[in-house]
Every structure is written in structure tokens, then in C-alpha cells.
């Protein structure tokens, strides 16, 4: 930041100085040329009477700062202080032509003889000849060097502004670096107040998020241990009792059945964990194929009929045959879990409906039940791993607490959307919407 402020300030300084120097030297240059013309004019006015009086010897006695040329009225060179035997017709030059015509003439051009940019001034004598004085433009440039102290001043100003710019940049940045983000009262720049407020807001948000995440993590660990510990505690308890040898044979049969049930629960829990971790890694999934969701729902209804029958729950499959491209096994798991929940969390004699339909280009699978419903505050969390609305009844109802997580991950894998609509005591409707591009 210091570098940027410094660079920008110094750039502005250089730019301003460059513009000022250009203006100054431009004006100075113009003025020097005008002054040279004036000087040449003045010197000509002194030289002409002397030339008329003393003739060409006078010209030879003139100093060598200027080139002096005496030109006849026909343009021939009568005398030149620098070149002997110049045979060029001088009347073709602008200043000489003007002098021959109007009495005086001036011009600035490249000299044919020296090849140097030169300032010319010519004036006609009474006898019709012309006296021309000229001086190379380089002399005007030397005059500019005469004002070179100004240049040094500019360089000095530039150096000074560099030092000041660096100090100013440091003065701006240091308080920002020393800002106390927890205590805004010491903020030296009121302009930074909105930024500091935003930082404070974000800090609070991060703190809230991390404490929420920590709470969820703790809850998750507690849930996992609960799910694993409950069946294991039962198994260990029954086995311990049986090991005493004091259990009657019919109790042994009963305990063995319980041990079998709890082991099955553990096995299905581990299977669900394996399914989820495979989904997490997108690993080992069979390729997508054409799946008729209606047909799939009919098969699942058949598979779950015995479980539904235990509580007199009626399963209905309605709607049309709709095809999507998906992983059959995964889709089976998803719809099975939804239908299984609709049976598990239903009232005896209740109803479960699975409907497949097309909605514009999308394909929908809707599983609804007339069961216990899910209170609003739990609806968002039921897709979390091991989350259960009523943990106290989970043992008798069964399940692993992972069914809806598999539904959610399966939906993500198929780019589908899952929504929940539920009213406690009345029932639940869960809809999976497959996007048009997945529909066949
Ligand atoms: P579980 O194995 O416990 O059924 P899920 O992940 O399938 O685990 O469901 C999570 C929780 O969501 C369930 O424990 C239950 O409280 C609630 N739930 C899911 N489906 C329904 C439903 N159709 N009706 C009422 N509650 C449901």
C-alpha cells in the first residue's frame, strides 16, 4: 500500500513537473527566437550605415557571432563572412526575396550551406543591395541552457516531493496497520468506520458459525455413539445373562432372537455408513441407465407391503410412467427410504402414496403419508446424518438415522432437488424433482 501511494504521488508530481517544464521551456524557446530576431534587426540597423560609409572592409571587421552576407540586387553574393565564392542565387530565399521586395525580410530554415537550422534577418540598403545577418538556432538553445538552474530547481523539487510522498504514504498506512479491530474507538480515520463495522460483523458471523458447527459436531458424535452403543449394550447384556447359565431354555431362545435383531440393526447401520461414504467419494457407483420411476415405485411398494401390513397401512402408487437417466440401485435406495419412513412414521391404518409425474420438463416423485408429521424446526435438519426428531422411540421404530442423508446425497448425485412439506399430526410429503436434462 505504501508503495502504491508513493508511486501514484510521485507519478502525479513527475507529470505536473513535466507539463510545467514543457510549458516553461516552450515559452522560453519562443522568446529566445524572438529576441534573436530583434538582436539581428538591431545589429543590421547599425551595420548598414557603416557599410554604406566604409564599404566591404567594414564587414570584414565585424565579430564572428553572426554570419554576414551582402547580396546584390540580382541575388549574387557580394560578400559572405563564412563562405567564399558562393554562387547560389540568394534571391530565392524567403528573407532575401522579402527584403528585395519590401525592404526587410526574416526567416528560420535549414541553411543550404551548413545544413543547420538557422535564423535569418535581411534588410535592403539604399543602393538596392541587401545585408543579411544570420545565427544558427543552436545559439538559441544555448540561451535555454542559461536558464538551466530552473532545471536543477525542478529536479530538487522532484526529489523533495519523492521524500514527502514516501513520508505521507507511511503516515497514512501506519495507523491502518496499527488499527485495533476489537476497539473502534481509536480509529484515526472516520472514513474507515463502515469497513471496520463490516469486519466486526463478519467476525461475529464467523464466531456464531463456528460455535454452531461445534454444537453440530458434538451432537453428531453423541448421535453416532448412541446409535452404535444401544444395540451393542443390548447384545452384551443378553450375552452376559446367558453366560451365567441361569437362563431357562425358552428365555435363551428369546434372548437369541433379540441378539439377532440388534446385530441386524448394527449391520444395516454399518451398511448405510458404507453407502454414504461411497456417495461422498462418488466411488464404485454403477453407470447411469434408463430408469422408469413408476415401475421402480411399484416394485418398492411390493417389497414393503409386509412391513406396511403389520400396521394396516395401505400403499398406493399413482401417476404415469416417467423415465430418467440414473443409477438404478441408488434410486431404489432413495425411494425405498422415503417409503419406509412413510410407513414407519405413520399411524396404524394410515396411507402412503407414491406418485410419479412430469412437471413441465422436470420429472417428480412424490411420497406422501398420513403420519405423525415433522415439526417445522426439525424439517431442515432431518437430512443430517443420525438426526432423529424423536430419539426416545427410535429403538422400537428402528432405522439408522441415515435414510434421509442417503436420499439427499443421491439427489445431489442426480442433480435433483428434495423438498419437505409436513404438518405434525397430519402427514408428510417429500418431493424429489429431477431436472429436465435427466428426464428421458
Ligand atoms: P431414520 O432411520 O430414523 O428413519 P431418516 O434419516 O430416514 O432416519 O430420518 C430422519 C428423521 O426424520 C427420522 O428419525 C424421523 O424423525 C424424521 N422423519 C423422516 N421421514 C419422516 C416421515 N415421513 N414422517 C415423520 N417423520 C419423518
Coordinates of C-alpha atoms and ligand atoms in Angstrom, one line a residue:
X1 CA 0.0 0.0 0.0
X2 CA 2.9 2.4 0.9
X3 CA 4.4 1.6 -2.5
X4 CA 1.2 2.3 -4.3
X5 CA 0.5 5.6 -2.6
X6 CA 4.2 6.6 -3.1
X7 CA 4.2 5.5 -6.7
X8 CA 1.0 7.4 -7.5
X9 CA 2.0 10.6 -5.7
X10 CA 5.4 10.6 -7.3
X11 CA 3.8 9.9 -10.7
X12 CA 1.5 12.9 -10.3
X13 CA 4.5 15.0 -9.2
X14 CA 6.5 14.0 -12.3
X15 CA 3.6 14.6 -14.6
X16 CA 3.0 18.1 -13.2
X17 CA 6.7 18.9 -13.3
X18 CA 7.0 17.6 -16.9
X19 CA 4.0 19.7 -18.1
X20 CA 5.3 22.8 -16.3
X21 CA 8.8 22.3 -17.7
X22 CA 7.4 21.8 -21.2
X23 CA 5.4 25.0 -20.9
X24 CA 8.2 26.9 -19.4
X25 CA 10.8 25.8 -22.0
X26 CA 8.4 26.2 -24.9
X27 CA 7.7 29.8 -23.9
X28 CA 11.4 30.4 -23.2
X29 CA 12.4 28.9 -26.6
X30 CA 9.9 31.1 -28.5
X31 CA 11.0 34.2 -26.6
X32 CA 14.7 33.4 -27.3
X33 CA 13.9 33.2 -31.1
X34 CA 12.1 36.5 -31.0
X35 CA 14.9 38.1 -29.1
X36 CA 17.4 36.7 -31.7
X37 CA 15.4 38.3 -34.5
X38 CA 15.3 41.6 -32.5
X39 CA 19.1 41.4 -32.0
X40 CA 19.8 40.6 -35.6
X41 CA 17.5 43.5 -36.6
X42 CA 19.3 45.9 -34.3
X43 CA 22.7 44.8 -35.5
X44 CA 21.6 45.2 -39.1
X45 CA 20.5 48.7 -38.4
X46 CA 23.9 49.6 -37.0
X47 CA 25.8 47.8 -39.8
X48 CA 24.0 49.3 -42.8
X49 CA 25.2 53.0 -42.3
X50 CA 28.7 51.8 -41.6
X51 CA 28.6 49.5 -44.7
X52 CA 27.4 52.4 -46.8
X53 CA 30.1 54.6 -45.5
X54 CA 33.2 52.3 -45.4
X55 CA 32.2 49.6 -47.9
X56 CA 33.1 45.9 -47.7
X57 CA 36.2 46.4 -45.4
X58 CA 33.7 47.3 -42.6
X59 CA 32.0 43.9 -43.0
X60 CA 35.3 42.1 -42.6
X61 CA 35.9 43.9 -39.3
X62 CA 32.6 42.6 -37.8
X63 CA 32.7 40.0 -35.0
X64 CA 32.1 36.3 -35.8
X65 CA 29.0 35.6 -33.7
X66 CA 26.8 36.1 -36.8
X67 CA 27.2 35.1 -40.4
X68 CA 27.1 38.2 -42.5
X69 CA 26.1 38.1 -46.2
X70 CA 26.0 41.1 -48.6
X71 CA 23.8 40.3 -51.6
X72 CA 23.4 42.2 -54.8
X73 CA 20.0 43.3 -56.2
X74 CA 20.2 40.4 -58.6
X75 CA 20.7 37.8 -55.8
X76 CA 24.5 37.4 -56.3
X77 CA 26.7 37.2 -53.2
X78 CA 29.0 40.2 -52.9
X79 CA 30.4 39.2 -49.6
X80 CA 30.0 36.3 -47.1
X81 CA 31.8 36.1 -43.8
X82 CA 31.9 32.2 -43.8
X83 CA 31.9 31.0 -47.4
X84 CA 34.0 32.3 -50.2
X85 CA 32.8 32.3 -53.8
X86 CA 29.1 31.4 -53.0
X87 CA 27.5 31.3 -56.4
X88 CA 23.9 30.4 -55.3
X89 CA 21.2 32.9 -56.3
X90 CA 20.2 34.3 -52.8
X91 CA 17.0 35.9 -54.1
X92 CA 15.3 32.5 -54.0
X93 CA 15.5 32.5 -50.2
X94 CA 12.4 33.9 -48.4
X95 CA 14.2 36.5 -46.3
X96 CA 16.2 37.9 -49.3
X97 CA 13.2 37.9 -51.6
X98 CA 11.1 39.8 -49.0
X99 CA 13.9 42.3 -48.4
X100 CA 14.3 42.9 -52.1
X101 CA 10.6 43.4 -52.4
X102 CA 9.6 45.1 -49.1
X103 CA 12.9 46.4 -47.6
X104 CA 13.1 43.8 -44.8
X105 CA 12.7 40.0 -44.5
X106 CA 13.2 37.3 -42.0
X107 CA 13.0 33.5 -41.9
X108 CA 14.0 30.4 -39.9
X109 CA 15.1 27.5 -42.0
X110 CA 17.8 24.9 -42.6
X111 CA 20.9 26.5 -44.2
X112 CA 21.8 25.1 -47.6
X113 CA 25.5 25.8 -46.9
X114 CA 25.8 24.4 -43.3
X115 CA 22.8 22.1 -43.1
X116 CA 22.0 23.7 -39.7
X117 CA 18.6 25.2 -38.6
X118 CA 19.3 29.0 -38.8
X119 CA 17.6 32.3 -38.1
X120 CA 18.0 34.9 -40.9
X121 CA 17.3 38.6 -40.9
X122 CA 17.8 40.7 -44.1
X123 CA 17.4 44.4 -44.9
X124 CA 17.8 46.4 -48.1
X125 CA 20.3 49.2 -48.5
X126 CA 19.6 52.4 -50.3
X127 CA 21.5 51.2 -53.4
X128 CA 19.2 48.2 -53.7
X129 CA 21.6 45.6 -52.3
X130 CA 20.7 43.5 -49.2
X131 CA 22.6 42.9 -46.0
X132 CA 21.7 39.7 -44.2
X133 CA 22.7 38.6 -40.8
X134 CA 22.1 35.0 -39.6
X135 CA 22.7 33.0 -36.5
X136 CA 22.3 29.2 -36.0
X137 CA 19.4 28.1 -33.9
X138 CA 21.8 26.2 -31.7
X139 CA 22.6 29.6 -30.2
X140 CA 19.0 29.9 -29.1
X141 CA 19.3 26.5 -27.4
X142 CA 22.4 27.7 -25.6
X143 CA 20.3 30.5 -24.3
X144 CA 18.0 27.9 -22.8
X145 CA 20.9 26.3 -21.1
X146 CA 21.4 29.7 -19.5
X147 CA 18.1 29.1 -17.6
X148 CA 19.3 25.6 -16.6
X149 CA 19.3 26.5 -12.9
X150 CA 15.5 26.3 -13.2
X151 CA 16.0 22.7 -14.3
X152 CA 18.0 22.0 -11.2
X153 CA 15.3 23.5 -9.1
X154 CA 12.8 21.2 -10.8
X155 CA 15.0 18.1 -10.1
X156 CA 15.3 19.3 -6.5
X157 CA 11.5 19.8 -6.2
X158 CA 11.1 16.3 -7.6
X159 CA 13.4 14.8 -5.1
X160 CA 11.8 16.7 -2.3
X161 CA 8.3 15.6 -3.4
X162 CA 9.6 12.0 -3.5
X163 CA 10.7 12.2 0.1
X164 CA 7.4 13.9 1.1
X165 CA 5.3 11.4 -0.8
X166 CA 7.1 8.5 1.0
X167 CA 6.6 10.1 4.4
X168 CA 3.0 10.9 3.6
X169 CA 2.3 7.3 2.4
X170 CA 3.9 5.9 5.6
X171 CA 1.8 8.3 7.7
X172 CA -1.4 7.1 6.0
X173 CA -0.6 3.4 6.2
X174 CA 1.0 3.1 9.7
X175 CA -2.2 3.9 11.7
X176 CA -4.2 1.5 9.5
X177 CA -1.7 -1.3 10.3
X178 CA -1.9 -0.4 14.0
X179 CA -5.7 -0.4 14.0
X180 CA -7.3 -2.2 16.9
X181 CA -10.0 -4.3 15.3
X182 CA -11.7 -5.0 18.6
X183 CA -11.8 -1.4 19.7
X184 CA -13.0 1.0 17.0
X185 CA -12.9 4.0 19.4
X186 CA -9.2 4.5 18.5
X187 CA -9.8 4.5 14.7
X188 CA -7.9 7.5 13.4
X189 CA -9.9 7.6 10.1
X190 CA -13.7 8.1 10.4
X191 CA -13.9 7.1 6.7
X192 CA -12.8 3.6 7.7
X193 CA -15.8 3.2 10.1
X194 CA -18.1 1.3 7.6
X195 CA -15.2 -1.1 6.7
X196 CA -14.5 -1.8 10.4
X197 CA -18.2 -2.3 11.1
X198 CA -18.3 -4.9 8.3
X199 CA -15.2 -6.6 9.6
X200 CA -16.8 -6.7 13.1
X201 CA -20.0 -8.1 11.6
X202 CA -18.1 -10.8 9.7
X203 CA -16.1 -11.7 12.8
X204 CA -19.3 -12.2 14.8
X205 CA -20.8 -14.3 12.0
X206 CA -17.7 -16.5 11.9
X207 CA -17.9 -16.9 15.7
X208 CA -21.5 -17.8 15.5
X209 CA -20.9 -20.2 12.6
X210 CA -18.1 -21.9 14.4
X211 CA -20.0 -22.3 17.6
X212 CA -22.9 -23.7 15.6
X213 CA -20.6 -26.1 13.8
X214 CA -19.1 -27.1 17.1
X215 CA -22.5 -27.8 18.6
X216 CA -23.5 -29.8 15.5
X217 CA -20.2 -31.8 15.7
X218 CA -20.8 -32.6 19.4
X219 CA -24.4 -33.6 18.6
X220 CA -23.2 -35.7 15.8
X221 CA -20.7 -37.6 17.9
X222 CA -23.3 -38.1 20.6
X223 CA -25.7 -39.5 18.0
X224 CA -23.2 -41.8 16.4
X225 CA -22.2 -43.2 19.8
X226 CA -25.8 -43.6 20.7
X227 CA -26.7 -45.5 17.5
X228 CA -23.7 -47.8 17.9
X229 CA -23.9 -48.2 21.7
X230 CA -27.6 -49.0 22.0
X231 CA -27.6 -52.3 20.1
X232 CA -24.2 -53.3 21.4
X233 CA -25.3 -52.7 25.0
X234 CA -28.3 -54.9 24.5
X235 CA -26.3 -57.6 22.8
X236 CA -23.7 -57.5 25.6
X237 CA -26.4 -57.6 28.3
X238 CA -28.2 -60.6 26.8
X239 CA -25.0 -62.4 26.3
X240 CA -23.9 -61.7 29.9
X241 CA -27.2 -63.1 31.2
X242 CA -26.9 -66.2 29.1
X243 CA -23.3 -66.7 30.1
X244 CA -24.4 -67.2 33.8
X245 CA -26.2 -70.4 32.7
X246 CA -29.2 -69.5 34.9
X247 CA -31.5 -68.7 31.9
X248 CA -34.3 -71.0 31.1
X249 CA -34.3 -72.6 27.6
X250 CA -37.2 -70.5 26.3
X251 CA -35.6 -67.3 27.6
X252 CA -32.4 -68.4 25.7
X253 CA -34.5 -68.5 22.5
X254 CA -36.0 -65.1 23.2
X255 CA -32.6 -63.6 24.1
X256 CA -31.0 -65.1 20.9
X257 CA -33.8 -63.5 18.8
X258 CA -33.1 -60.2 20.5
X259 CA -29.3 -60.6 19.9
X260 CA -30.1 -61.4 16.3
X261 CA -32.4 -58.3 15.9
X262 CA -29.8 -56.0 17.5
X263 CA -27.0 -57.4 15.3
X264 CA -29.1 -56.9 12.2
X265 CA -29.6 -53.3 13.3
X266 CA -25.9 -52.8 13.6
X267 CA -25.3 -54.5 10.2
X268 CA -27.8 -52.2 8.5
X269 CA -26.3 -49.2 10.3
X270 CA -22.8 -50.1 9.0
X271 CA -24.2 -50.8 5.5
X272 CA -25.8 -47.3 5.5
X273 CA -22.5 -45.8 6.6
X274 CA -20.7 -47.6 3.8
X275 CA -23.3 -46.4 1.3
X276 CA -22.9 -42.8 2.4
X277 CA -19.1 -42.9 2.3
X278 CA -19.3 -44.3 -1.2
X279 CA -21.7 -41.5 -2.1
X280 CA -19.3 -39.0 -0.5
X281 CA -16.5 -40.2 -2.7
X282 CA -18.7 -40.9 -5.8
X283 CA -16.9 -44.2 -5.8
X284 CA -18.0 -47.6 -7.1
X285 CA -21.3 -46.3 -8.5
X286 CA -22.7 -48.3 -11.4
X287 CA -23.2 -46.3 -14.6
X288 CA -26.4 -44.4 -15.2
X289 CA -29.1 -46.1 -17.2
X290 CA -32.7 -45.5 -18.2
X291 CA -35.0 -46.0 -15.2
X292 CA -38.8 -45.9 -15.1
X293 CA -39.5 -44.3 -11.7
X294 CA -43.1 -45.5 -11.8
X295 CA -42.1 -49.1 -12.2
X296 CA -39.4 -48.7 -9.5
X297 CA -42.1 -47.3 -7.1
X298 CA -44.4 -50.3 -7.9
X299 CA -41.5 -52.7 -7.0
X300 CA -40.7 -50.9 -3.8
X301 CA -44.4 -50.9 -2.8
X302 CA -44.4 -54.6 -3.3
X303 CA -41.2 -55.1 -1.3
X304 CA -42.6 -53.0 1.6
X305 CA -46.1 -54.5 1.6
X306 CA -45.3 -56.9 4.5
X307 CA -43.9 -54.1 6.7
X308 CA -46.9 -51.9 5.9
X309 CA -49.3 -54.8 6.5
X310 CA -48.1 -55.0 10.1
X311 CA -49.7 -51.7 10.9
X312 CA -52.5 -51.9 8.4
X313 CA -51.0 -49.2 6.2
X314 CA -52.1 -49.0 2.6
X315 CA -49.6 -48.2 -0.1
X316 CA -50.8 -46.6 -3.3
X317 CA -48.7 -46.0 -6.4
X318 CA -50.2 -43.4 -8.8
X319 CA -49.1 -41.3 -11.8
X320 CA -47.5 -42.1 -15.1
X321 CA -44.6 -44.0 -16.3
X322 CA -41.7 -41.5 -16.3
X323 CA -38.1 -42.2 -17.3
X324 CA -34.9 -40.7 -16.1
X325 CA -31.3 -41.4 -16.6
X326 CA -29.9 -42.5 -13.2
X327 CA -28.2 -45.1 -11.1
X328 CA -30.9 -47.7 -10.6
X329 CA -29.6 -49.1 -7.3
X330 CA -29.2 -45.6 -5.8
X331 CA -32.7 -44.5 -7.0
X332 CA -34.1 -47.7 -5.4
X333 CA -32.4 -46.9 -2.0
X334 CA -33.7 -43.3 -2.2
X335 CA -37.4 -44.2 -2.9
X336 CA -37.2 -47.2 -0.6
X337 CA -36.0 -45.0 2.3
X338 CA -38.8 -42.4 1.7
X339 CA -41.5 -45.1 1.5
X340 CA -40.0 -46.9 4.5
X341 CA -40.2 -43.7 6.6
X342 CA -43.7 -43.0 5.4
X343 CA -44.7 -46.4 6.8
X344 CA -42.6 -46.2 10.0
X345 CA -43.8 -42.7 10.9
X346 CA -47.5 -43.4 10.1
X347 CA -50.5 -44.1 12.3
X348 CA -51.9 -47.6 12.2
X349 CA -54.4 -47.8 9.3
X350 CA -52.8 -44.9 7.6
X351 CA -51.9 -44.4 3.9
X352 CA -48.8 -43.9 1.9
X353 CA -48.9 -42.6 -1.7
X354 CA -46.1 -42.7 -4.2
X355 CA -46.8 -40.5 -7.3
X356 CA -44.7 -40.1 -10.4
X357 CA -45.4 -37.3 -12.7
X358 CA -44.0 -34.9 -15.3
X359 CA -44.0 -31.2 -14.4
X360 CA -43.0 -29.1 -17.5
X361 CA -39.7 -30.7 -18.5
X362 CA -39.0 -32.0 -14.9
X363 CA -39.8 -35.4 -13.5
X364 CA -41.2 -35.6 -10.0
X365 CA -41.5 -38.4 -7.5
X366 CA -43.8 -37.5 -4.6
X367 CA -44.0 -39.7 -1.4
X368 CA -46.8 -38.6 1.0
X369 CA -48.2 -40.2 4.1
X370 CA -50.9 -39.5 6.6
X371 CA -48.5 -40.0 9.5
X372 CA -47.2 -38.1 12.6
X373 CA -45.6 -35.3 10.5
X374 CA -42.4 -33.3 11.3
X375 CA -42.4 -30.1 13.3
X376 CA -41.2 -27.1 11.4
X377 CA -38.0 -26.6 13.4
X378 CA -36.8 -30.1 12.6
X379 CA -37.6 -30.1 8.9
X380 CA -34.3 -28.6 7.8
X381 CA -32.2 -31.0 10.0
X382 CA -33.7 -34.4 9.2
X383 CA -31.3 -34.8 6.3
X384 CA -28.3 -34.6 8.6
X385 CA -26.6 -37.8 9.5
X386 CA -28.0 -39.6 12.5
X387 CA -30.5 -36.8 13.1
X388 CA -33.8 -38.0 14.5
X389 CA -36.8 -36.0 15.6
X390 CA -37.8 -38.3 18.4
X391 CA -34.8 -40.3 19.7
X392 CA -36.7 -41.9 22.6
X393 CA -38.8 -44.0 20.2
X394 CA -36.0 -44.8 17.7
X395 CA -35.4 -48.3 19.2
X396 CA -38.9 -49.5 18.7
X397 CA -39.4 -47.8 15.3
X398 CA -36.0 -48.9 14.0
X399 CA -34.0 -47.2 11.3
X400 CA -30.5 -46.0 11.3
X401 CA -30.9 -42.2 11.2
X402 CA -29.1 -42.2 7.8
X403 CA -32.0 -42.9 5.4
X404 CA -32.7 -39.3 4.5
X405 CA -28.9 -38.5 4.3
X406 CA -28.7 -41.2 1.6
X407 CA -31.8 -39.6 -0.1
X408 CA -30.1 -36.1 0.0
X409 CA -26.8 -37.4 -1.4
X410 CA -28.5 -39.5 -4.0
X411 CA -30.5 -36.4 -5.1
X412 CA -27.3 -34.4 -5.3
X413 CA -25.7 -37.1 -7.5
X414 CA -28.7 -36.9 -9.8
X415 CA -28.8 -33.0 -9.8
X416 CA -32.2 -33.4 -8.2
X417 CA -33.9 -31.2 -5.6
X418 CA -35.6 -32.5 -2.4
X419 CA -38.4 -30.6 -0.6
X420 CA -40.3 -31.4 2.5
X421 CA -43.9 -30.3 3.3
X422 CA -45.2 -31.6 6.6
X423 CA -47.8 -30.9 9.2
X424 CA -47.4 -32.5 12.6
X425 CA -50.3 -34.9 13.3
X426 CA -51.5 -34.8 9.6
X427 CA -48.7 -36.2 7.5
X428 CA -45.6 -35.5 5.4
X429 CA -44.9 -35.1 1.7
X430 CA -41.4 -35.4 0.3
X431 CA -40.8 -34.5 -3.3
X432 CA -37.8 -35.2 -5.4
X433 CA -37.6 -33.1 -8.6
X434 CA -35.3 -34.4 -11.3
X435 CA -34.2 -31.7 -13.8
X436 CA -35.4 -31.9 -17.4
X437 CA -31.9 -32.8 -18.8
X438 CA -32.0 -36.0 -16.7
X439 CA -35.5 -36.9 -17.9
X440 CA -35.6 -39.3 -20.8
Ligands
LIG1 P1 -34.5 -42.9 10.4 O1 -33.7 -44.1 10.1 O2 -34.5 -42.5 11.8 O3 -35.8 -43.0 9.8 P2 -34.0 -40.9 8.5 O4 -32.8 -40.2 8.1 O5 -34.7 -41.7 7.4 O6 -33.7 -41.8 9.7 O7 -35.0 -39.8 9.0 C1 -34.6 -38.9 10.0 C2 -35.7 -38.5 10.9 O8 -36.7 -37.7 10.2 C3 -36.5 -39.7 11.4 O9 -35.8 -40.1 12.6 C4 -37.8 -39.0 11.7 O10 -37.8 -38.4 13.0 C5 -37.9 -38.0 10.7 N1 -38.8 -38.5 9.5 C6 -38.3 -38.9 8.3 N2 -39.4 -39.2 7.5 C7 -40.5 -38.9 8.2 C8 -41.9 -39.0 7.9 N3 -42.3 -39.5 6.7 N4 -42.8 -38.6 8.8 C9 -42.3 -38.2 10.0 N5 -41.0 -38.0 10.4 C10 -40.1 -38.4 9.5

